[in-house]
Amino acid sequence: MSSEGELISTGEDEQSTYYQPSFNRKNGYDPETGIYHSVLQLNEQQKMSNDYSNLDTAKFVLSQFPSPAQAMSQIALIDSSTNQKITYTQLNRSILSLATGLYRALGVRKGDVIFVLSSNSIIYPTICLAILSIGAILSPANPLNTESEIGKQVRLSRAKLAIAAPEEVHKLVHTGVPTLLTTRSNDENLISVQELIENCDPLELPKQRPMPLDTAAILYSSGTTGVSKGVVITHANFVAIMKLLKYYVEATSSQDDVFLCFVPMFHVYGLAFFGLGLFCSGVTTVLMQKFDLQGMLEAIQTHKISHIPAVPPVILGLVKYNKGSNYDLSSLRSVTSGAAPLSKEVADAFREKFPWVELKQGYGLTETTGAATFFVNYEEAKARPSSVGVLFPGFSAKVINHETGEASPPFKEGELWLKGPGIMKEYFGNEEATSATITKDGWLKTGDLCYFDDKGYLYIVDRIKELIKHNGYQVAPAELEAILLSHHEILDAAVVPLEDEEAGQIPLAYVVRADSSGLTQDQIIQFVSSQVAPYKKVRRVNFINAIPRSAAGKILRKELVLQSNMPILSKL
């Protein structure tokens, strides 16, 4: 399946095929303004033939489904645990039937917020697209959250209705919000999504359609370093990102390819890619309810998975797993890493172990609707294992020096600021946080320390708030974590700051050892110190059974910092 519009060479090398840039600078940098522009600008033909600005999210996604003749046989979704399959024709009917039930039977209207609390399931994309089809607002949440956290999110979003998995309903009882089940249960007082789909004939969508700047979803930021906030994503945001993902998928895969989804669809990564985006390219997705390594390996073998959009802990798991388990992974062609930084060491180890698989990184935030940078060409990804790629078409960036407030040229570090079609509208009901994050002229302050190289490739160093201040030097936890993970007896690791009277802060490492490992604190400290400058070395090690991570794979450093908040017994 070819993408619309012709891909041509940038002239950098014979392997580089990108969309024709609208300027001559190969790195996209304008020294007069300090702005980095995408080197992958869409040409005029693509802009003219793909103008979907008048479509809302659901109407756009449904318009991209395969033709009626193809849709009857083309599989959209497969449940990895039950092998249940849904064609694009069945998916389309389910979406419209559920939308009809929500609109006519339950009285859901444009602008109403529907709170969704469920793990991944084969019905999840239907729920999302049905909600968006009637102009209601989708607000998905992490089912691992506590009853108290769920209550706060329901109140924050001002939800009118909730849709929940049967095992999660108890967390919503005290909110008083009417609740619909994802599947049938023994509770006769609650109806399910399945019942609405079966009992409602699909009708035309409401004539009153959402406008591009209307709110489509309220997503929750990960809150890894602070309180979670409601991120307002508009229909214009979603449509723009769906269009970009469509170009990316069709430039790097074919309609016969099979994708594996274990990234949670309540997270922007899973929602944008699997809940919405892949349907625009007519491919097949195999769904896992939740991730486990053995289940993933079995799914790859059984369903001949070719593509896995993943997160760094999953890639690390593949690197560490025993190849003697004899799973056939030969169908796998591509693994994309996102949601958190992937170290060069882990990337190199993956490529050595799976040389036939293309591993590429991308970068995005909840606040950018999940996308900002990517790689098309694998040779360039392999040549720059620490990079997250180049800016998507339509995106631009600045690298701001914190001390001077000025924009930085290539190879100079600073905070990444972004502008583009995926930038959120606001933090819901939080003007103070919005104004602190989005400048008056529309730049999103990401909070990530970064730099661009001389070809326009972006490198993320670490979160600025997570940098450790040691004797006036800045130490990036991600750099130390990458070194720790290169040790064959370390399964996982995280580095956090520990307060110190003399140095201000010292690097403290939390380490998960292999079962048979007898590694000591001194051995680990020596292993790291032999590879870094003296001020960067780990000063203390705590052993732990598991590193706490968000559903998207980000280290929950605030939990580790709380654990480490104790007097230091000795100075190292």
Coordinates of C-alpha atoms in Angstrom, one line a residue:
M1 CA 0.0 0.0 0.0
S2 CA 1.6 3.3 -1.1
S3 CA 1.1 6.6 0.6
E4 CA -0.5 9.4 -1.3
G5 CA 1.9 11.8 -2.9
E6 CA 5.4 10.9 -4.2
L7 CA 8.3 10.3 -1.8
I8 CA 11.5 11.6 -3.1
S9 CA 15.2 11.7 -2.0
T10 CA 16.5 14.6 0.1
G11 CA 19.9 14.0 -1.5
E12 CA 21.5 13.2 1.8
D13 CA 22.1 9.6 0.7
E14 CA 20.5 7.0 -1.5
Q15 CA 18.7 5.5 1.5
S16 CA 16.9 8.7 2.5
T17 CA 13.4 9.1 1.0
Y18 CA 11.3 11.8 2.5
Y19 CA 8.6 14.2 1.4
Q20 CA 9.9 17.2 -0.6
P21 CA 10.9 19.9 1.9
S22 CA 9.7 23.4 1.2
F23 CA 13.1 24.9 2.0
N24 CA 16.8 24.1 1.2
R25 CA 18.2 23.7 4.7
K26 CA 18.6 20.0 5.4
N27 CA 18.3 20.5 9.2
G28 CA 15.3 22.8 9.0
Y29 CA 17.0 25.3 11.3
D30 CA 16.4 29.0 10.7
P31 CA 19.3 31.0 12.4
E32 CA 17.3 34.2 12.2
T33 CA 14.4 33.0 14.3
G34 CA 16.0 30.1 16.1
I35 CA 13.2 27.9 14.9
Y36 CA 13.6 24.3 13.7
H37 CA 11.1 23.4 10.9
S38 CA 10.2 20.0 9.8
V39 CA 12.3 18.7 6.8
L40 CA 9.3 16.5 5.9
Q41 CA 6.9 19.3 4.8
L42 CA 3.9 18.0 2.8
N43 CA 3.9 19.2 -0.8
E44 CA 1.0 21.2 -2.2
Q45 CA -0.5 18.2 -3.9
Q46 CA -0.7 16.4 -0.6
K47 CA -2.2 19.4 1.1
M48 CA -4.8 19.9 -1.5
S49 CA -5.9 16.2 -1.9
N50 CA -5.9 15.5 1.8
D51 CA -7.8 18.4 3.3
Y52 CA -9.9 17.0 6.1
S53 CA -10.3 20.1 8.1
N54 CA -14.0 19.9 7.8
L55 CA -14.2 16.4 9.3
D56 CA -14.5 15.6 13.0
T57 CA -12.4 12.7 14.5
A58 CA -15.0 9.9 14.0
K59 CA -16.1 11.0 10.6
F60 CA -12.5 11.2 9.5
V61 CA -11.6 7.7 10.8
L62 CA -14.7 6.1 9.4
S63 CA -14.1 7.8 6.0
Q64 CA -10.7 6.0 5.8
F65 CA -12.1 2.5 6.3
P66 CA -11.5 0.0 3.4
S67 CA -14.0 0.1 0.6
P68 CA -17.3 -1.9 1.4
A69 CA -16.1 -4.8 -0.8
Q70 CA -12.8 -5.0 1.1
A71 CA -14.3 -4.3 4.5
M72 CA -16.3 -7.4 4.6
S73 CA -13.3 -9.6 4.6
Q74 CA -10.5 -7.4 6.0
I75 CA -9.9 -8.1 9.7
A76 CA -9.7 -5.0 11.8
L77 CA -9.2 -6.6 15.3
I78 CA -8.3 -9.9 16.8
D79 CA -8.5 -10.7 20.6
S80 CA -5.3 -12.5 21.5
S81 CA -6.9 -14.5 24.3
T82 CA -10.1 -15.7 22.6
N83 CA -9.1 -15.4 18.9
Q84 CA -12.3 -13.4 18.3
K85 CA -12.1 -11.5 15.0
I86 CA -13.9 -8.4 13.9
T87 CA -14.0 -7.2 10.2
Y88 CA -14.1 -3.6 9.2
T89 CA -17.7 -4.1 8.2
Q90 CA -18.6 -5.4 11.7
L91 CA -16.6 -2.7 13.4
N92 CA -18.4 0.0 11.4
R93 CA -21.8 -1.4 12.3
S94 CA -20.9 -1.8 16.0
I95 CA -19.7 1.8 16.2
L96 CA -22.9 3.2 14.6
S97 CA -25.1 0.9 16.6
L98 CA -23.5 1.9 19.9
A99 CA -23.6 5.6 18.9
T100 CA -27.3 5.2 18.2
G101 CA -27.9 3.6 21.6
L102 CA -25.9 6.3 23.4
Y103 CA -27.8 9.1 21.5
R104 CA -31.3 7.7 21.4
A105 CA -31.6 5.3 24.4
L106 CA -29.4 7.1 26.9
G107 CA -29.7 10.7 25.7
V108 CA -26.0 11.5 25.3
R109 CA -25.5 14.7 23.5
K110 CA -22.8 16.8 21.9
G111 CA -20.4 18.1 24.6
D112 CA -21.3 15.5 27.3
V113 CA -18.3 13.9 28.9
I114 CA -18.2 10.1 29.0
F115 CA -15.7 8.6 31.4
V116 CA -14.2 5.2 30.3
L117 CA -12.6 2.9 32.8
S118 CA -11.3 -0.3 31.3
S119 CA -8.3 -2.3 30.3
N120 CA -7.7 -3.0 26.6
S121 CA -10.4 -5.1 25.0
I122 CA -11.7 -5.8 21.5
I123 CA -14.7 -3.5 22.3
Y124 CA -12.6 -0.5 23.4
P125 CA -12.1 1.1 19.9
T126 CA -15.8 0.8 19.3
I127 CA -16.6 2.6 22.5
C128 CA -14.1 5.4 21.7
L129 CA -15.4 6.0 18.1
A130 CA -19.0 5.7 19.1
I131 CA -18.6 8.4 21.8
L132 CA -16.8 10.7 19.3
S133 CA -19.4 9.9 16.6
I134 CA -22.2 11.8 18.5
G135 CA -19.9 14.7 19.4
A136 CA -19.6 13.6 23.1
I137 CA -16.2 13.9 24.8
L138 CA -14.1 10.9 25.5
S139 CA -12.3 10.7 28.9
P140 CA -10.4 7.5 29.4
A141 CA -8.7 6.6 32.6
N142 CA -6.2 4.1 34.0
P143 CA -8.1 1.2 35.7
L144 CA -5.1 0.7 38.0
N145 CA -6.0 4.0 39.7
T146 CA -7.5 3.9 43.1
E147 CA -11.1 4.7 43.9
S148 CA -10.0 8.1 45.3
E149 CA -8.0 8.9 42.1
I150 CA -10.9 7.9 39.9
G151 CA -13.2 10.1 41.9
K152 CA -11.0 13.1 41.4
Q153 CA -10.8 12.5 37.6
V154 CA -14.6 12.1 37.3
R155 CA -15.1 15.4 39.1
L156 CA -12.4 17.1 37.1
S157 CA -13.9 16.0 33.8
R158 CA -17.5 16.7 34.9
A159 CA -18.6 13.3 33.4
K160 CA -22.3 12.7 32.7
L161 CA -21.9 9.0 32.1
A162 CA -19.3 6.3 32.7
I163 CA -18.5 3.1 30.8
A164 CA -16.6 0.6 32.9
A165 CA -15.4 -3.0 32.9
P166 CA -17.4 -5.0 35.4
E167 CA -14.4 -5.4 37.7
E168 CA -13.9 -1.7 37.9
V169 CA -17.5 -0.5 38.6
H170 CA -17.0 -0.4 42.4
K171 CA -14.6 2.5 41.9
L172 CA -17.4 4.6 40.4
V173 CA -20.2 3.9 42.9
H174 CA -19.4 6.9 45.2
T175 CA -19.2 9.3 42.2
G176 CA -23.0 8.9 41.6
V177 CA -22.4 8.9 37.8
P178 CA -24.6 6.6 35.8
T179 CA -22.6 3.6 34.6
L180 CA -22.7 1.4 31.5
L181 CA -20.8 -1.9 31.5
T182 CA -18.3 -2.9 28.8
T183 CA -19.6 -6.5 28.9
R184 CA -22.5 -8.4 30.4
S185 CA -22.5 -9.2 34.1
N186 CA -24.7 -10.8 36.7
D187 CA -25.9 -7.3 37.8
E188 CA -29.3 -7.0 36.3
N189 CA -29.5 -3.3 37.2
L190 CA -26.7 -2.4 34.8
I191 CA -26.9 -2.6 31.0
S192 CA -23.8 -3.2 28.8
V193 CA -22.3 -1.9 25.7
Q194 CA -22.9 -5.2 24.0
E195 CA -26.6 -5.0 24.7
L196 CA -26.9 -1.6 23.2
I197 CA -25.0 -2.8 20.1
E198 CA -27.2 -5.8 19.7
N199 CA -30.5 -4.0 20.3
C200 CA -29.9 -0.7 18.3
D201 CA -30.0 -0.6 14.6
P202 CA -27.2 1.7 13.2
L203 CA -28.6 5.0 12.2
E204 CA -27.1 8.1 10.6
L205 CA -24.9 10.2 12.8
P206 CA -26.4 13.3 14.3
K207 CA -26.5 16.2 11.9
Q208 CA -25.0 18.6 14.4
R209 CA -21.3 17.7 14.0
P210 CA -18.5 18.9 16.2
M211 CA -16.4 21.8 15.0
P212 CA -12.6 21.4 14.6
L213 CA -11.8 23.3 17.8
D214 CA -14.4 21.5 19.9
T215 CA -13.1 19.2 22.6
A216 CA -12.9 15.6 21.5
A217 CA -11.1 14.1 24.5
I218 CA -9.9 14.8 28.0
L219 CA -6.8 12.7 28.6
Y220 CA -4.8 12.6 31.8
S221 CA -1.1 13.4 31.9
S222 CA 1.1 10.7 33.5
G223 CA 1.8 12.8 36.6
T224 CA 5.2 11.1 37.0
T225 CA 6.6 14.2 38.7
G226 CA 3.5 16.0 39.9
V227 CA -0.3 15.9 40.0
S228 CA -2.1 14.5 36.9
K229 CA -3.9 17.1 34.8
G230 CA -6.7 16.8 32.2
V231 CA -5.3 17.4 28.7
V232 CA -7.9 18.8 26.3
I233 CA -7.5 17.4 22.8
T234 CA -9.6 18.9 20.0
H235 CA -11.0 17.2 16.9
A236 CA -8.6 19.3 14.8
N237 CA -5.7 17.8 16.9
F238 CA -6.9 14.2 16.4
V239 CA -7.6 14.6 12.7
A240 CA -4.1 16.2 12.1
I241 CA -2.3 13.4 14.0
M242 CA -4.4 10.7 12.3
K243 CA -3.4 12.0 8.9
L244 CA 0.3 12.1 9.9
L245 CA 0.1 8.5 11.3
K246 CA -1.6 7.4 8.1
Y247 CA 1.3 8.7 6.1
Y248 CA 3.8 7.1 8.5
V249 CA 2.1 3.7 8.5
E250 CA 1.6 3.6 4.7
A251 CA 5.2 4.6 4.1
T252 CA 6.6 1.8 6.3
S253 CA 4.1 -1.1 6.0
S254 CA 1.5 -2.8 3.8
Q255 CA -2.1 -3.8 4.3
D256 CA -1.1 -7.4 4.9
D257 CA 0.9 -6.4 8.0
V258 CA -0.4 -7.3 11.5
F259 CA 0.2 -5.0 14.4
L260 CA 0.2 -6.0 18.1
C261 CA -1.4 -3.8 20.7
F262 CA -0.6 -4.1 24.4
V263 CA 0.0 -0.3 25.0
P264 CA -3.1 0.8 27.0
M265 CA -5.7 2.6 25.0
F266 CA -6.5 5.0 27.8
H267 CA -3.0 6.5 27.2
V268 CA -2.5 8.8 24.3
Y269 CA 0.0 6.4 22.6
G270 CA -2.5 3.6 22.6
L271 CA -5.5 5.7 21.8
A272 CA -4.0 7.7 18.9
F273 CA -2.3 4.6 17.4
F274 CA -4.6 1.7 18.0
G275 CA -7.9 3.2 19.1
L276 CA -8.1 5.5 16.1
G277 CA -5.0 5.7 13.8
L278 CA -4.4 2.3 12.5
F279 CA -8.0 2.0 11.2
C280 CA -7.2 4.8 8.8
S281 CA -4.8 2.4 7.0
G282 CA -7.0 -0.7 7.0
V283 CA -4.5 -3.0 8.7
T284 CA -5.1 -5.7 11.3
T285 CA -4.5 -5.3 15.0
V286 CA -4.1 -8.0 17.6
L287 CA -5.2 -6.8 21.0
M288 CA -3.8 -7.9 24.4
Q289 CA -5.7 -7.0 27.5
K290 CA -2.5 -6.3 29.3
F291 CA 1.2 -6.9 28.7
D292 CA 3.1 -10.0 29.7
L293 CA 6.2 -11.1 28.0
Q294 CA 5.3 -14.7 27.4
G295 CA 1.8 -13.6 26.1
M296 CA 3.5 -11.2 23.7
L297 CA 5.9 -13.9 22.4
E298 CA 3.0 -16.3 21.9
A299 CA 1.0 -13.7 20.0
I300 CA 3.9 -12.9 17.7
Q301 CA 4.2 -16.6 16.9
T302 CA 0.5 -17.4 16.6
H303 CA -0.6 -14.3 14.6
K304 CA 2.6 -13.7 12.6
I305 CA 2.9 -10.2 14.1
S306 CA 5.0 -7.9 11.9
H307 CA 4.9 -4.6 13.8
I308 CA 5.0 -3.7 17.5
P309 CA 4.6 -0.1 18.7
A310 CA 6.2 -0.6 22.1
V311 CA 7.7 1.1 25.1
P312 CA 11.3 0.8 26.4
P313 CA 10.6 -1.7 29.3
V314 CA 9.1 -4.1 26.6
I315 CA 12.2 -3.7 24.4
L316 CA 14.4 -4.3 27.4
G317 CA 12.4 -7.4 28.2
L318 CA 13.0 -8.7 24.7
V319 CA 16.7 -8.1 25.1
K320 CA 16.9 -9.9 28.4
Y321 CA 14.6 -12.9 27.6
N322 CA 16.1 -16.3 27.1
K323 CA 16.2 -17.3 23.4
G324 CA 16.0 -20.9 24.5
S325 CA 12.3 -20.5 24.9
N326 CA 12.0 -21.4 21.2
Y327 CA 9.3 -18.9 20.1
D328 CA 9.3 -18.2 16.4
L329 CA 9.7 -14.4 16.0
S330 CA 10.7 -14.5 12.4
S331 CA 7.6 -12.6 11.2
L332 CA 8.5 -9.5 13.2
R333 CA 9.8 -6.8 11.0
S334 CA 9.5 -3.5 12.9
V335 CA 9.5 -2.3 16.5
T336 CA 8.8 1.3 17.3
S337 CA 9.7 2.7 20.7
G338 CA 7.8 5.7 22.3
A339 CA 6.4 7.2 25.5
A340 CA 9.7 7.2 27.3
P341 CA 13.4 7.5 26.3
L342 CA 15.2 4.4 24.9
S343 CA 18.9 4.3 25.7
K344 CA 21.5 3.7 23.0
E345 CA 22.8 0.7 25.0
V346 CA 19.4 -1.1 25.0
A347 CA 18.8 -0.2 21.3
D348 CA 22.2 -1.6 20.4
A349 CA 21.6 -4.8 22.4
F350 CA 18.2 -5.2 20.7
R351 CA 19.7 -4.8 17.2
E352 CA 22.4 -7.3 18.0
K353 CA 19.9 -9.9 19.2
F354 CA 17.2 -9.3 16.5
P355 CA 19.2 -8.1 13.5
W356 CA 16.3 -8.6 11.1
V357 CA 14.0 -6.3 13.0
E358 CA 13.9 -2.5 12.4
L359 CA 13.9 -0.6 15.7
K360 CA 13.0 3.1 15.5
Q361 CA 12.2 5.7 18.1
G362 CA 9.6 8.4 18.1
Y363 CA 8.7 11.2 20.4
G364 CA 5.4 12.7 21.6
L365 CA 3.5 13.8 24.6
T366 CA -0.1 13.7 25.8
E367 CA 0.0 17.4 25.2
T368 CA 1.0 16.9 21.5
T369 CA -1.7 14.2 20.9
G370 CA 1.1 11.6 21.1
A371 CA 3.2 12.7 18.1
A372 CA 6.0 15.1 17.3
T373 CA 8.9 13.3 15.7
F374 CA 9.6 10.0 14.0
F375 CA 11.9 8.0 11.6
V376 CA 10.8 6.8 8.2
N377 CA 14.1 5.4 7.0
Y378 CA 15.7 2.6 9.1
E379 CA 19.3 3.2 8.0
E380 CA 19.0 6.7 9.5
A381 CA 17.5 5.3 12.7
K382 CA 20.3 2.8 13.0
A383 CA 22.9 5.4 12.4
R384 CA 21.4 7.6 15.2
P385 CA 20.4 5.1 17.9
S386 CA 20.0 7.9 20.5
S387 CA 17.8 10.1 18.3
V388 CA 14.0 10.2 18.3
G389 CA 13.8 11.3 14.7
V390 CA 12.8 14.4 12.8
L391 CA 9.8 16.6 13.3
F392 CA 6.5 15.5 11.7
P393 CA 5.3 17.7 8.9
G394 CA 3.6 20.8 10.3
F395 CA 5.6 20.8 13.5
S396 CA 8.3 23.3 14.5
A397 CA 10.5 23.6 17.5
K398 CA 12.8 25.8 19.6
V399 CA 15.5 24.8 22.0
I400 CA 15.5 27.4 24.8
N401 CA 18.5 28.1 26.9
H402 CA 17.2 28.3 30.5
E403 CA 19.8 30.8 31.6
T404 CA 19.5 33.3 28.7
G405 CA 16.0 32.5 27.5
E406 CA 17.4 32.5 23.9
A407 CA 16.8 29.9 21.2
S408 CA 19.8 27.5 20.7
P409 CA 21.5 26.3 17.4
P410 CA 22.2 22.7 16.6
F411 CA 24.2 20.7 19.3
K412 CA 23.3 23.1 22.0
E413 CA 21.1 21.8 24.8
G414 CA 18.0 23.5 26.1
E415 CA 14.3 23.0 26.8
L416 CA 12.3 21.7 23.9
W417 CA 9.4 24.0 22.8
L418 CA 7.0 22.7 20.2
K419 CA 4.3 24.2 17.9
G420 CA 2.1 22.2 15.6
P421 CA -1.3 20.8 14.7
G422 CA -1.3 18.3 17.6
I423 CA -0.7 20.8 20.4
M424 CA -3.4 20.5 23.1
K425 CA -6.0 23.2 23.6
E426 CA -5.5 23.6 27.3
Y427 CA -5.4 21.8 30.7
F428 CA -9.1 21.3 31.6
G429 CA -10.2 23.8 34.2
N430 CA -6.7 24.9 35.0
E431 CA -5.8 28.3 33.6
E432 CA -2.7 28.6 35.7
A433 CA -1.1 25.3 34.5
T434 CA -2.1 26.2 30.9
S435 CA -0.5 29.6 30.9
A436 CA 2.6 28.1 32.5
T437 CA 2.9 25.5 29.7
I438 CA 1.7 27.3 26.6
T439 CA 3.1 30.7 25.7
K440 CA 0.9 33.5 24.4
D441 CA 2.2 32.8 20.8
G442 CA 1.4 29.1 21.0
W443 CA 4.6 27.4 22.0
L444 CA 4.3 24.3 24.2
K445 CA 7.0 24.0 26.8
T446 CA 7.7 20.3 27.1
G447 CA 10.0 20.3 30.1
D448 CA 12.4 18.0 28.2
L449 CA 16.1 18.8 27.9
C450 CA 17.2 18.2 24.3
Y451 CA 19.3 19.2 21.3
F452 CA 19.1 18.9 17.5
D453 CA 22.0 17.8 15.3
D454 CA 23.0 19.4 12.0
K455 CA 20.6 17.2 10.0
G456 CA 17.5 18.1 12.0
Y457 CA 17.4 15.0 14.2
L458 CA 16.2 15.4 17.8
Y459 CA 17.9 14.0 20.9
I460 CA 16.1 13.9 24.3
V461 CA 18.5 14.1 27.2
D462 CA 16.1 13.9 30.1
R463 CA 13.3 15.6 31.9
I464 CA 14.6 19.0 33.2
K465 CA 12.8 18.5 36.5
E466 CA 14.5 15.1 37.0
L467 CA 18.1 16.3 36.5
I468 CA 20.2 15.7 39.6
K469 CA 22.1 18.8 40.9
H470 CA 25.4 17.5 42.3
N471 CA 27.9 20.1 43.4
G472 CA 26.6 22.5 40.8
Y473 CA 26.8 20.0 38.0
Q474 CA 23.7 18.6 36.2
V475 CA 23.4 14.8 36.1
A476 CA 20.9 13.1 33.8
P477 CA 19.3 10.0 35.4
A478 CA 18.7 8.5 31.9
E479 CA 22.4 8.4 31.2
L480 CA 23.2 6.4 34.3
E481 CA 20.2 4.1 33.9
A482 CA 21.4 3.2 30.4
I483 CA 24.8 2.2 31.8
L484 CA 23.2 0.2 34.6
L485 CA 20.9 -1.7 32.1
S486 CA 23.9 -2.6 30.0
H487 CA 25.0 -4.9 32.9
H488 CA 23.9 -8.5 32.1
E489 CA 22.9 -9.1 35.8
I490 CA 20.7 -6.0 36.0
L491 CA 17.1 -6.5 34.8
D492 CA 15.9 -3.0 35.4
A493 CA 17.1 0.2 37.1
A494 CA 16.1 3.8 38.0
V495 CA 18.2 6.7 39.3
V496 CA 16.8 9.5 41.5
P497 CA 18.2 12.4 43.5
L498 CA 18.9 11.9 47.2
E499 CA 19.3 15.0 49.3
D500 CA 22.8 15.5 50.6
E501 CA 24.1 18.3 53.0
E502 CA 27.5 18.7 51.3
A503 CA 26.7 18.0 47.6
G504 CA 23.1 19.2 47.4
Q505 CA 22.0 15.9 45.8
I506 CA 23.6 12.6 45.0
P507 CA 22.6 10.0 42.4
L508 CA 20.8 7.0 44.1
A509 CA 20.2 3.9 42.0
Y510 CA 17.4 1.5 42.5
V511 CA 18.3 -1.8 40.9
V512 CA 16.5 -5.0 40.0
R513 CA 19.0 -7.9 40.0
A514 CA 18.6 -11.1 38.0
D515 CA 17.4 -14.0 40.1
S516 CA 20.8 -15.7 40.4
S517 CA 22.8 -12.5 40.7
G518 CA 25.0 -11.7 43.8
L519 CA 25.8 -8.1 42.7
T520 CA 26.7 -5.8 45.5
Q521 CA 26.4 -2.1 46.0
D522 CA 30.1 -1.6 45.6
Q523 CA 30.3 -3.6 42.4
I524 CA 27.6 -1.6 40.8
I525 CA 29.1 1.7 41.9
Q526 CA 32.4 0.7 40.5
F527 CA 30.8 -0.5 37.2
V528 CA 29.2 2.9 36.6
S529 CA 32.1 5.0 37.9
S530 CA 34.4 3.4 35.3
Q531 CA 32.3 4.8 32.5
V532 CA 31.4 8.4 33.7
A533 CA 32.9 11.5 34.9
P534 CA 33.5 11.6 38.7
Y535 CA 30.6 14.0 39.4
K536 CA 28.1 11.6 37.6
K537 CA 28.9 8.4 39.4
V538 CA 26.2 6.6 41.4
R539 CA 26.8 7.2 45.2
R540 CA 24.3 4.7 46.7
V541 CA 22.4 1.6 45.5
N542 CA 19.1 0.2 46.8
F543 CA 17.9 -3.2 45.6
I544 CA 14.3 -3.5 44.8
N545 CA 11.9 -6.2 43.3
A546 CA 10.4 -4.0 40.6
I547 CA 10.8 -0.4 39.3
P548 CA 7.4 1.4 39.6
R549 CA 6.3 2.5 36.1
S550 CA 3.3 4.1 34.6
A551 CA 1.2 2.2 32.1
A552 CA 3.2 3.8 29.3
G553 CA 6.5 2.6 30.8
K554 CA 7.7 5.8 32.4
I555 CA 9.5 5.5 35.6
L556 CA 7.4 6.8 38.5
R557 CA 10.3 8.7 40.1
K558 CA 8.2 10.5 42.7
E559 CA 7.4 7.1 44.3
L560 CA 11.1 6.2 44.5
V561 CA 12.0 9.7 45.8
L562 CA 9.5 9.1 48.6
Q563 CA 11.0 5.7 49.4
S564 CA 14.5 7.3 49.5
N565 CA 13.5 10.2 51.8
M566 CA 15.6 9.0 54.7
P567 CA 18.8 10.1 56.5
I568 CA 22.0 9.3 54.6
L569 CA 24.1 7.0 56.9
S570 CA 27.4 7.6 55.2
K571 CA 29.0 9.9 52.7
L572 CA 30.4 8.3 49.6

